[in-house]
Amino acid sequence: MGQVSINENVMDLTPDGPRLKGMRCNNCGNHVFPMQSGCPKCTSDDVEEVQLGTQGTLWAWTIQGFPPKAPPYLGEANPEKFEAYGVGYIELPGQLKVESRLTISDPSLLKIGMEMEIVPETIGMDEEGNELVTFAFAPSA
Amino acid sequence: MSDDVAIVGIGIHPFGRHEGVSGMEQGAIAIRKACEDAKIKWSDLQFAFGGSVAAGSPDHMVSQMGLTGLQFINVVNGCATGGSALISTYNTIKSGAYDIGVAVGFDKHERGAFRVQTGKQGERDWYGGSGMALTTQFFGMKINRYMEEYGITQSSLAKVASKAFRNGSKNENAWRREALGEEEVLQSQMLSYPLTQYMFCSPGEGGVALVLARADQAHKYTDKPIFLKSAVVKSRRYGSFEVLAPSLALDYADGPTVDASKAAFEAAGIGPEDIDVAQLQDTESGAEIMHMAENGFCKHGEQEKMLADGDTEINGRLPVNTDGGCLANGEPVGASGLRQVYENVLQLRGQAGKRQVPNNPKVAYTHVYGAPGISGVTILSA
Ligand SMILES: [Zn+2]
């Protein structure tokens, strides 16, 4: 029993933490997450998979105050045990803004423009008893 | 302005929750009322466009309406489903293919926030699985950023919701007809900061039908034809900030609402200053505020003062969501955009009763916005 990525097509789980797999367009340099087969900016299909950055700044945020429906949610959906979590977009310099869970759920501690970095977050268990790990962003250490 | 197409009959099935009544039956009831309003029979209709996202294929209703052999085409187009049925009906008549037809929209959704399944087949749904993929989060993030950028306060969010329920209390077809004060709105559960429970609309049920005809034949059906000056649907462009997006571009572009609004005004040959009453997408109260500016009715940030001055009240300078909007009516996706048009037809006919906009409004505007980044606008004139 160990830890596994929530989905290896979008995220590798490395000893250094989660690494997101995005698309880079070889024609215009545009990035998209997750990987897709064509570029929405210039319409080129000359694209490749790249690893996205791990640090950025907070661009927009909210707090998820009620349990999402399960499925699709894999986390704690029982209203009695549910704990609010942050959701935001983090601007990764030179690449894109990625939507992510945030480790902070207190509105007074979140500020647009604050520095953040990617961290692993266990969301649930898979069929074999492994921890399913997704990504979140936390204030930079 | 050309007078090519007129709305000659309108019908609605009340919005809300209706145990034991299917979405399609609600659509059929709306069509019967619209036919009655236009003094025609189902067999007089030459074609139909039907929209529903969650309540079955609209064309199946021919078996209960009557097997007349008419052309019946189904439309599914996200939150612009009803609006797309209307545009298709409009263009069909404008093209000269048919003289009279109906646009119908209905829906029936499960309780609670929309459940969005984003996973690819055979893969774990990481997006929804991780606790994202909720439309409510998008609206929370967008208004939260907007409030900081343009100085909009939470009190304004409460004012919008409170106005919606006040207007809804004057609408016999609305779901929520109990007026709610600003304080009650602010004190309700925080769902997606800074938006509380009563600032959000809920998925619901309902049906609306509109009979459209060639404008030069409209007087056969009604004394008060309402002319459809323009009807536009736009999808998003690269760089816009949209609902259900795992990533956004670094570049920034205006959203589809701005594009649809500009195109609709251009086609109608008028501007925002000519509008007497507007129905704007209010999935939550922040959306109504942002959409006031995105549709060209004010500059970003001016909404704070407009709301404080009561400009968007029924007797204000620009009445917005006079029937209570999505907040008081709920959002049956297939019917929602058509409900806005239904309300504007009542207003332009002078038949809106307790919520009638004073001084004989002449030009009216509707706007829908939703997943996956789509917007629809119509402009009507008396
Ligand atoms: Zn490109």
XYZ file of C-alpha atoms and ligand atoms in Angstrom:
524
model
C 0.000 0.000 0.000
C 1.498 3.270 -1.051
C 0.639 6.515 -2.692
C -0.469 6.812 -6.321
C -1.262 9.725 -8.618
C -4.958 10.502 -9.013
C -4.427 10.203 -12.782
C -1.039 9.579 -14.390
C -2.099 11.220 -17.638
C -2.301 14.585 -15.915
C 0.069 14.309 -12.957
C 3.226 12.407 -11.995
C 3.826 11.841 -8.326
C 7.573 12.227 -7.707
C 9.596 12.176 -4.486
C 9.732 15.971 -4.851
C 5.951 16.248 -5.086
C 3.321 16.357 -7.854
C 4.394 17.386 -11.362
C 1.669 18.462 -13.792
C 1.700 17.396 -17.430
C 0.659 20.153 -19.799
C 0.639 20.847 -23.517
C 3.065 23.209 -25.198
C 2.431 24.420 -28.756
C 5.550 24.303 -30.930
C 4.048 26.851 -33.297
C 3.102 29.691 -30.913
C 4.483 28.664 -27.502
C 1.023 28.567 -25.882
C 0.404 26.202 -22.928
C -2.721 24.267 -21.894
C -3.406 21.928 -18.961
C -4.034 19.048 -19.170
C -2.427 17.724 -22.356
C -4.599 17.969 -25.485
C -4.088 17.342 -29.177
C -4.345 20.851 -30.614
C -3.673 24.476 -29.720
C -6.748 26.647 -28.964
C -4.746 29.824 -29.577
C -3.328 29.257 -33.067
C -5.133 26.022 -34.130
C -1.819 24.168 -34.742
C -1.614 20.451 -33.950
C 2.170 20.549 -33.590
C 2.130 20.184 -29.813
C 4.153 18.329 -27.181
C 3.789 17.299 -23.555
C 5.762 19.349 -21.041
C 6.076 19.494 -17.269
C 4.444 22.597 -15.797
C 6.126 24.870 -13.277
C 5.717 24.271 -9.561
C 5.595 27.873 -8.307
C 3.424 30.841 -9.131
C 1.136 33.567 -7.830
C -2.514 33.391 -6.796
C -4.757 34.952 -9.501
C -8.281 34.200 -8.240
C -9.761 32.206 -5.353
C -12.854 31.036 -3.510
C -13.639 28.640 -0.658
C -15.622 25.465 -1.341
C -18.073 25.585 1.559
C -20.231 22.507 0.887
C -19.383 18.901 -0.032
C -19.300 18.339 -3.802
C -21.477 15.533 -5.139
C -19.895 12.078 -5.094
C -19.358 10.863 -7.712
C -17.417 12.510 -9.145
C -15.869 13.778 -5.866
C -13.401 11.321 -4.335
C -12.895 13.211 -1.062
C -15.027 13.413 2.090
C -18.570 14.094 0.907
C -20.353 13.446 4.204
C -21.695 16.856 5.335
C -20.947 15.930 8.972
C -17.256 15.332 8.311
C -16.669 17.640 5.331
C -14.090 20.381 5.764
C -14.073 23.479 3.551
C -11.130 23.901 1.187
C -9.820 26.655 -1.047
C -9.921 26.604 -4.845
C -8.030 29.043 -7.022
C -6.092 29.794 -10.169
C -2.321 30.028 -9.842
C -0.436 31.912 -12.513
C 2.648 29.912 -13.541
C 5.073 32.381 -15.157
C 5.487 31.961 -18.918
C 2.966 29.080 -19.048
C -0.635 29.430 -17.893
C -2.997 29.787 -14.958
C -3.829 26.398 -13.444
C -6.923 25.669 -11.377
C -6.125 23.905 -8.127
C -7.187 23.083 -4.615
C -5.578 25.380 -2.058
C -4.356 24.176 1.339
C -5.761 27.369 2.903
C -9.493 27.651 3.612
C -9.492 30.832 5.692
C -10.471 33.838 3.493
C -8.395 36.212 5.618
C -5.214 34.308 4.720
C -5.684 34.399 0.937
C -4.608 37.366 -1.150
C -4.432 37.795 -4.906
C -0.761 37.934 -5.934
C 0.583 35.833 -3.055
C 3.391 33.368 -3.864
C 2.364 29.714 -3.915
C 3.893 26.303 -4.638
C 2.571 22.871 -5.539
C 2.167 20.224 -2.803
C 0.661 16.715 -2.680
C -2.759 16.189 -1.116
C -4.312 12.809 -0.358
C -7.922 12.837 -1.527
C -9.079 9.244 -1.018
C -8.200 5.573 -1.534
C -8.163 3.481 -4.700
C -9.548 -0.055 -5.100
C -6.263 -1.632 -3.962
C -5.992 0.420 -0.785
C -3.465 2.933 -2.073
C -3.714 6.593 -1.147
C -4.917 8.625 -4.130
C -2.866 11.787 -4.305
C -3.880 14.944 -6.153
C -2.227 18.370 -6.294
C -2.852 21.505 -4.260
C -1.100 24.843 -3.893
C 0.166 26.171 -0.588
C 1.762 29.491 0.362
C 5.471 29.314 -0.583
C 7.669 28.259 2.289
C -34.082 48.037 -37.959
C -35.832 45.372 -39.943
C -39.114 43.892 -38.793
C -38.683 40.390 -40.165
C -39.833 38.188 -37.343
C -42.449 38.675 -34.630
C -43.335 36.831 -31.436
C -47.084 36.267 -31.648
C -47.749 33.816 -28.829
C -46.187 33.014 -25.454
C -46.737 30.252 -22.928
C -45.123 29.201 -19.667
C -45.359 26.316 -17.222
C -44.587 27.632 -13.717
C -40.973 27.222 -12.587
C -40.081 25.349 -9.408
C -40.455 21.730 -8.325
C -43.312 19.662 -9.743
C -43.529 16.108 -8.415
C -44.986 13.719 -10.945
C -44.852 16.134 -13.889
C -42.142 15.335 -16.404
C -40.048 18.083 -17.960
C -41.516 17.266 -21.336
C -45.093 17.632 -20.059
C -44.139 21.077 -18.773
C -42.889 21.927 -22.267
C -46.089 20.598 -23.835
C -48.245 22.661 -21.454
C -46.206 25.754 -22.372
C -46.805 25.101 -26.088
C -50.559 24.707 -25.576
C -50.647 28.044 -23.754
C -48.550 29.738 -26.450
C -50.885 28.421 -29.173
C -53.882 29.653 -27.221
C -52.218 33.061 -26.878
C -51.651 33.206 -30.658
C -55.174 31.834 -31.300
C -53.808 28.938 -33.351
C -53.825 25.167 -33.115
C -50.799 22.849 -32.871
C -51.628 21.773 -36.436
C -51.041 25.347 -37.655
C -47.375 25.178 -36.661
C -45.082 24.392 -39.595
C -41.952 23.663 -37.575
C -40.479 23.521 -34.057
C -37.127 23.768 -32.348
C -37.019 22.163 -28.912
C -34.348 22.499 -26.227
C -33.726 20.354 -23.144
C -30.501 19.314 -21.449
C -31.727 16.811 -18.866
C -35.379 15.972 -19.605
C -35.360 13.951 -22.802
C -35.569 14.596 -26.538
C -38.109 17.380 -27.133
C -39.329 15.976 -30.467
C -40.822 12.986 -28.612
C -43.633 15.298 -27.539
C -45.238 15.085 -30.989
C -46.852 11.841 -29.854
C -48.893 13.780 -27.276
C -49.199 17.098 -29.152
C -50.336 15.494 -32.426
C -48.613 13.703 -35.288
C -48.911 16.466 -37.869
C -45.640 15.704 -39.603
C -44.073 19.072 -38.822
C -40.306 19.590 -38.918
C -39.159 19.207 -35.280
C -35.456 19.694 -34.497
C -33.842 19.199 -31.080
C -31.244 21.597 -29.758
C -28.748 20.977 -26.962
C -26.301 23.802 -26.394
C -25.257 24.049 -22.755
C -26.767 26.944 -20.841
C -27.753 28.624 -24.132
C -30.004 25.693 -25.086
C -33.284 27.645 -24.917
C -31.714 30.677 -26.568
C -30.335 28.485 -29.343
C -33.801 27.031 -30.014
C -35.089 30.586 -30.329
C -32.295 31.682 -32.669
C -32.891 28.660 -34.866
C -36.608 29.468 -35.037
C -35.853 33.114 -35.796
C -33.422 32.278 -38.595
C -35.773 29.722 -40.121
C -38.508 32.333 -40.516
C -36.057 35.037 -41.592
C -34.741 32.728 -44.304
C -38.224 32.410 -45.766
C -38.341 28.633 -45.343
C -41.464 28.738 -43.128
C -44.015 31.323 -41.963
C -44.824 30.205 -38.437
C -43.149 27.956 -35.871
C -42.489 27.439 -32.190
C -39.405 27.518 -29.968
C -39.873 25.419 -26.837
C -37.530 24.826 -23.919
C -38.007 22.774 -20.775
C -35.982 20.958 -18.154
C -36.058 19.046 -14.904
C -32.824 18.743 -12.902
C -31.896 16.820 -9.758
C -31.631 18.800 -6.527
C -28.471 20.605 -5.461
C -25.569 21.971 -7.478
C -25.160 20.702 -11.041
C -23.217 17.426 -11.122
C -20.482 17.760 -13.718
C -18.781 14.608 -14.976
C -15.536 15.505 -16.687
C -13.643 12.218 -16.845
C -12.586 10.579 -20.071
C -13.860 7.059 -20.581
C -11.671 4.513 -18.832
C -9.823 7.152 -16.812
C -10.257 8.341 -13.256
C -12.057 11.715 -13.219
C -9.240 13.685 -11.592
C -10.916 17.100 -12.095
C -14.226 16.467 -10.383
C -12.532 13.828 -8.234
C -10.187 16.441 -6.766
C -13.110 18.658 -5.767
C -13.090 21.074 -8.692
C -15.456 21.081 -11.712
C -18.180 22.918 -9.775
C -19.819 25.822 -11.616
C -20.367 27.516 -8.248
C -16.585 27.774 -7.750
C -16.148 29.650 -11.012
C -18.767 32.216 -10.040
C -17.199 32.622 -6.597
C -13.715 33.141 -8.045
C -14.845 35.511 -10.783
C -16.861 37.839 -8.540
C -14.258 37.660 -5.745
C -11.582 38.933 -8.116
C -13.985 41.443 -9.692
C -14.957 42.910 -6.303
C -11.332 43.553 -5.450
C -10.595 44.992 -8.883
C -13.613 47.311 -9.111
C -14.625 48.016 -5.537
C -17.889 46.093 -5.387
C -19.021 45.229 -1.837
C -20.771 42.191 -0.425
C -23.689 44.444 0.452
C -24.268 44.939 -3.293
C -24.379 41.168 -3.764
C -27.099 41.043 -1.103
C -29.007 43.919 -2.719
C -29.197 42.021 -6.021
C -30.507 38.862 -4.345
C -32.990 40.780 -2.260
C -34.321 42.565 -5.370
C -34.695 39.215 -7.152
C -36.863 37.745 -4.390
C -38.875 40.974 -4.109
C -39.599 40.852 -7.862
C -40.244 37.115 -7.658
C -42.890 37.763 -5.006
C -44.825 39.660 -7.705
C -44.581 36.803 -10.214
C -47.145 34.001 -9.987
C -44.926 31.713 -12.122
C -41.789 32.139 -10.005
C -40.417 29.378 -7.788
C -39.373 31.530 -4.820
C -42.036 34.117 -4.072
C -41.041 35.166 -0.575
C -39.256 38.504 -0.256
C -35.937 38.234 1.639
C -34.066 41.101 3.279
C -30.396 41.851 2.635
C -29.455 40.732 6.131
C -31.082 37.308 5.671
C -29.235 36.899 2.389
C -25.893 37.755 4.011
C -26.518 35.473 7.012
C -27.333 32.367 4.942
C -24.723 29.607 4.555
C -21.480 30.597 2.796
C -21.387 28.263 -0.217
C -18.548 29.625 -2.312
C -16.907 32.691 -0.799
C -18.047 35.492 -1.094
C -21.371 34.024 -2.232
C -23.968 32.761 0.259
C -26.816 30.301 -0.304
C -29.466 32.913 -1.143
C -27.129 34.616 -3.617
C -27.196 31.465 -5.787
C -29.947 30.176 -8.023
C -30.796 26.462 -7.962
C -31.287 24.016 -10.793
C -35.046 23.555 -11.130
C -37.927 22.761 -13.470
C -40.115 24.618 -15.907
C -41.081 25.113 -19.544
C -41.548 28.033 -21.931
C -42.796 28.207 -25.522
C -42.760 31.108 -27.971
C -44.665 31.146 -31.270
C -42.838 33.118 -33.941
C -44.208 34.246 -37.302
C -43.310 36.387 -40.293
C -43.723 39.977 -39.161
C -45.918 40.883 -42.140
C -48.388 38.185 -41.065
C -48.205 38.847 -37.322
C -51.482 40.749 -37.114
C -53.336 37.581 -38.093
C -52.418 36.234 -34.652
C -52.129 39.161 -32.249
C -52.909 42.847 -31.748
C -49.551 43.340 -30.089
C -46.783 41.639 -32.041
C -43.357 41.955 -30.446
C -40.535 42.126 -32.957
C -37.332 40.163 -32.553
C -34.671 42.657 -33.644
C -31.705 40.388 -33.102
C -30.773 37.043 -31.594
C -27.126 36.049 -31.204
C -25.200 33.182 -29.603
C -21.407 33.355 -29.183
C -18.895 30.835 -27.895
C -15.731 31.854 -26.092
C -12.504 33.147 -27.569
C -8.941 32.354 -26.559
C -8.021 34.092 -23.299
C -11.464 34.507 -21.746
C -12.154 33.440 -18.136
C -14.738 30.664 -18.275
C -16.557 28.162 -16.162
C -15.083 24.613 -15.850
C -11.574 25.407 -17.121
C -8.698 23.372 -15.616
C -6.373 26.020 -17.029
C -6.633 29.561 -18.365
C -4.368 31.410 -20.783
C -1.997 34.083 -19.528
C -3.513 36.415 -22.168
C -6.831 38.023 -21.334
C -9.774 38.448 -23.704
C -13.363 39.582 -23.221
C -15.835 36.758 -22.645
C -18.639 35.622 -24.970
C -21.135 37.937 -23.251
C -19.265 41.016 -24.480
C -19.076 39.575 -27.995
C -22.741 38.502 -28.108
C -23.907 41.850 -26.740
C -21.944 43.888 -29.288
C -23.155 41.720 -32.164
C -26.786 41.922 -31.012
C -26.725 45.707 -30.681
C -25.076 46.030 -34.078
C -27.655 43.787 -35.756
C -30.500 45.733 -34.125
C -28.946 49.077 -35.008
C -29.303 50.455 -31.473
C -27.199 50.792 -28.313
C -27.457 50.020 -24.583
C -28.903 53.495 -23.925
C -32.005 52.523 -25.931
C -32.933 49.579 -23.683
C -35.926 50.080 -21.350
C -35.827 46.734 -19.510
C -33.211 43.958 -19.314
C -33.140 40.329 -18.170
C -29.502 39.406 -17.409
C -28.097 35.998 -16.429
C -28.037 35.910 -12.637
C -26.765 32.433 -11.845
C -25.725 34.186 -8.667
C -25.997 37.809 -7.654
C -22.406 38.638 -8.627
C -23.115 37.484 -12.169
C -25.896 40.051 -12.546
C -23.485 42.775 -11.407
C -20.703 41.743 -13.794
C -23.149 41.206 -16.653
C -24.484 44.760 -16.304
C -21.068 45.985 -17.424
C -20.258 43.148 -19.845
C -23.490 43.863 -21.732
C -22.570 47.546 -22.044
C -25.081 49.054 -19.584
C -22.411 50.670 -17.407
C -18.664 50.840 -16.830
C -16.990 48.286 -14.560
C -17.385 49.473 -10.976
C -20.369 51.775 -11.582
C -22.721 49.017 -10.419
C -22.019 49.794 -6.749
C -23.622 53.236 -7.050
C -26.350 52.073 -9.452
C -27.501 49.466 -6.938
C -27.337 51.932 -4.050
C -29.489 54.347 -6.103
C -32.015 51.653 -7.037
C -31.359 52.058 -10.767
C -32.130 48.406 -11.517
C -35.410 48.243 -9.582
C -38.679 47.904 -11.528
C -39.244 51.656 -11.300
C -35.558 52.513 -11.773
C -33.571 53.849 -14.719
C -32.779 50.350 -16.082
C -34.980 47.645 -14.547
C -33.075 44.315 -14.429
C -34.600 40.863 -13.904
C -38.133 42.092 -13.356
C -39.523 38.543 -13.013
C -37.041 37.622 -10.273
C -34.431 36.209 -12.653
C -32.782 32.850 -12.127
C -32.478 33.597 -8.407
C -36.252 33.537 -7.888
C -37.164 31.215 -10.777
C -34.407 28.618 -10.575
C -32.551 27.440 -13.636
C -34.099 24.708 -15.778
C -31.361 25.082 -18.388
C -33.465 24.381 -21.483
C -36.151 26.893 -20.476
C -34.183 29.614 -18.737
C -33.269 31.798 -21.729
C -36.822 31.576 -23.066
C -38.239 32.650 -19.690
C -36.342 35.925 -20.069
C -37.901 36.503 -23.491
C -41.352 35.567 -22.144
C -40.972 38.210 -19.430
C -39.871 40.853 -21.920
C -42.849 40.151 -24.170
C -45.167 40.685 -21.168
C -43.362 43.918 -20.308
C -43.538 45.256 -23.880
C -47.212 44.296 -24.169
C -47.916 46.043 -20.863
C -49.205 42.793 -19.349
C -46.707 42.305 -16.512
C -49.227 43.183 -13.795
C -47.756 44.037 -10.379
C -44.232 44.053 -11.775
C -44.973 46.126 -14.892
C -42.192 48.560 -15.758
C -43.800 52.037 -15.909
C -43.977 54.405 -18.916
C -44.631 51.840 -21.677
C -41.240 50.227 -22.261
C -40.493 49.894 -25.984
C -37.196 47.991 -26.261
C -36.095 45.013 -24.158
C -32.931 42.928 -23.792
C -32.167 39.363 -22.683
C -28.834 37.702 -21.890
C -27.881 34.163 -20.891
C -24.438 32.882 -19.938
C -23.215 29.465 -18.915
C -21.212 26.320 -19.455
C -18.952 25.812 -21.272
C -18.407 29.539 -21.920
C -21.363 30.446 -24.113
C -23.630 33.456 -24.220
C -26.903 34.346 -25.957
C -28.513 37.771 -26.362
C -31.847 38.902 -27.822
C -33.273 42.363 -28.438
C -37.041 42.819 -28.687
C -39.100 45.856 -29.591
C -42.792 46.666 -29.354
Zn -0.377 27.480 -30.831
